[in-house]
């Protein structure tokens, strides 16, 4: 069974601060997705990383996939109140399996 | 990306009753997934629904409790049967992203269920 450990579980920061969320596993994933979920909504896909060592940027968000494809990080620069939400990482095992393994999530609150 | 809608968006139900949740996609997809998200928790896969075949259930979930239909490539239903308060959760459907190689999923807005 593949597991994804996500940290921190909760994060409360002031507007303008930087933060990093981590997603770690002992298993190799063929790809890893990051989602953001706001209260009352379903998860919304932010990015998919596929290649070991890959770095993707989405405005103030930077996503990195570890060289061994076992871990990933999400870095937010100059956080804004609109970044508040639950951030979920999810790994795909590949090899014909379409199932995703989800981390427990990081609940981020950005205080104005 | 696919546009996914779910009905109902929320419901309050009595213990022992059943609720059927609908999931509609704006494009044809092979695989649809049903998840449960308990309060404050992450997502747990209930089952995978393929058109033309029986759904595949994950460990801890059974067809008698969560029967699923998949009559065509754009629609699926999940029924929560004989409900108890422990079934209070958000139920989410998702679909594979074929353009992304199938490993990425897009989610519906969820159905918030409260069982009294």
Tab-separated table of C-alpha atoms in Angstrom, chain A residues 9 30-33 35 37-45 48 86 88 92-95 97-100 102-105, chain B residues 10 31 33 35 37 40-45 48 56 58 90 92 96-97 100-110 112:
chain	number	residue	atom	x	y	z
A	9	UNK	CA	-1.085	19.421	8.781
A	30	UNK	CA	4.696	7.899	-11.851
A	31	UNK	CA	3.200	11.349	-11.328
A	32	UNK	CA	2.051	13.555	-8.517
A	33	UNK	CA	-0.769	16.057	-8.418
A	35	UNK	CA	-4.995	20.151	-5.495
A	37	UNK	CA	-9.892	22.623	-1.934
A	38	UNK	CA	-11.879	25.529	-0.542
A	39	UNK	CA	-14.729	25.054	1.940
A	40	UNK	CA	-17.854	23.806	0.217
A	41	UNK	CA	-16.055	22.944	-3.002
A	42	UNK	CA	-14.398	19.945	-4.598
A	43	UNK	CA	-10.606	19.756	-5.021
A	44	UNK	CA	-9.283	21.852	-7.904
A	45	UNK	CA	-6.199	20.676	-9.744
A	48	UNK	CA	0.704	17.604	-12.267
A	86	UNK	CA	-6.837	22.748	2.019
A	88	UNK	CA	-3.809	18.002	-1.089
A	92	UNK	CA	-0.429	8.005	-9.168
A	93	UNK	CA	1.127	4.558	-9.126
A	94	UNK	CA	1.169	4.278	-12.890
A	95	UNK	CA	1.580	0.933	-14.634
A	97	UNK	CA	-3.491	1.965	-12.508
A	98	UNK	CA	-5.565	5.127	-12.507
A	99	UNK	CA	-5.987	5.211	-8.766
A	100	UNK	CA	-4.642	8.142	-6.762
A	102	UNK	CA	-4.022	11.151	-1.348
A	103	UNK	CA	-2.098	12.766	1.469
A	104	UNK	CA	-4.023	13.922	4.531
A	105	UNK	CA	-3.834	17.539	3.415
B	10	UNK	CA	-26.247	18.809	0.057
B	31	UNK	CA	-13.416	5.979	-15.860
B	33	UNK	CA	-14.416	7.530	-9.449
B	35	UNK	CA	-14.652	9.298	-3.099
B	37	UNK	CA	-14.229	12.851	2.478
B	40	UNK	CA	-11.589	17.368	8.351
B	41	UNK	CA	-10.119	14.408	6.489
B	42	UNK	CA	-8.574	13.665	3.135
B	43	UNK	CA	-10.171	11.718	0.298
B	44	UNK	CA	-10.811	7.986	0.408
B	45	UNK	CA	-11.645	6.122	-2.783
B	48	UNK	CA	-14.132	2.969	-9.678
B	56	UNK	CA	-14.676	-2.051	-8.531
B	58	UNK	CA	-11.949	-0.601	-2.461
B	90	UNK	CA	-18.758	14.815	1.525
B	92	UNK	CA	-17.138	13.426	-4.531
B	96	UNK	CA	-9.785	10.846	-15.489
B	97	UNK	CA	-8.032	13.474	-17.556
B	100	UNK	CA	-3.039	14.292	-19.201
B	101	UNK	CA	-2.436	10.592	-19.724
B	102	UNK	CA	-5.216	9.512	-17.407
B	103	UNK	CA	-3.327	9.930	-14.142
B	104	UNK	CA	-4.824	13.303	-13.288
B	105	UNK	CA	-8.405	13.520	-12.085
B	106	UNK	CA	-10.942	16.322	-12.085
B	107	UNK	CA	-13.461	16.535	-9.297
B	108	UNK	CA	-17.049	17.537	-8.993
B	109	UNK	CA	-18.167	20.043	-6.356
B	110	UNK	CA	-19.223	17.326	-3.946
B	112	UNK	CA	-22.547	17.197	1.546
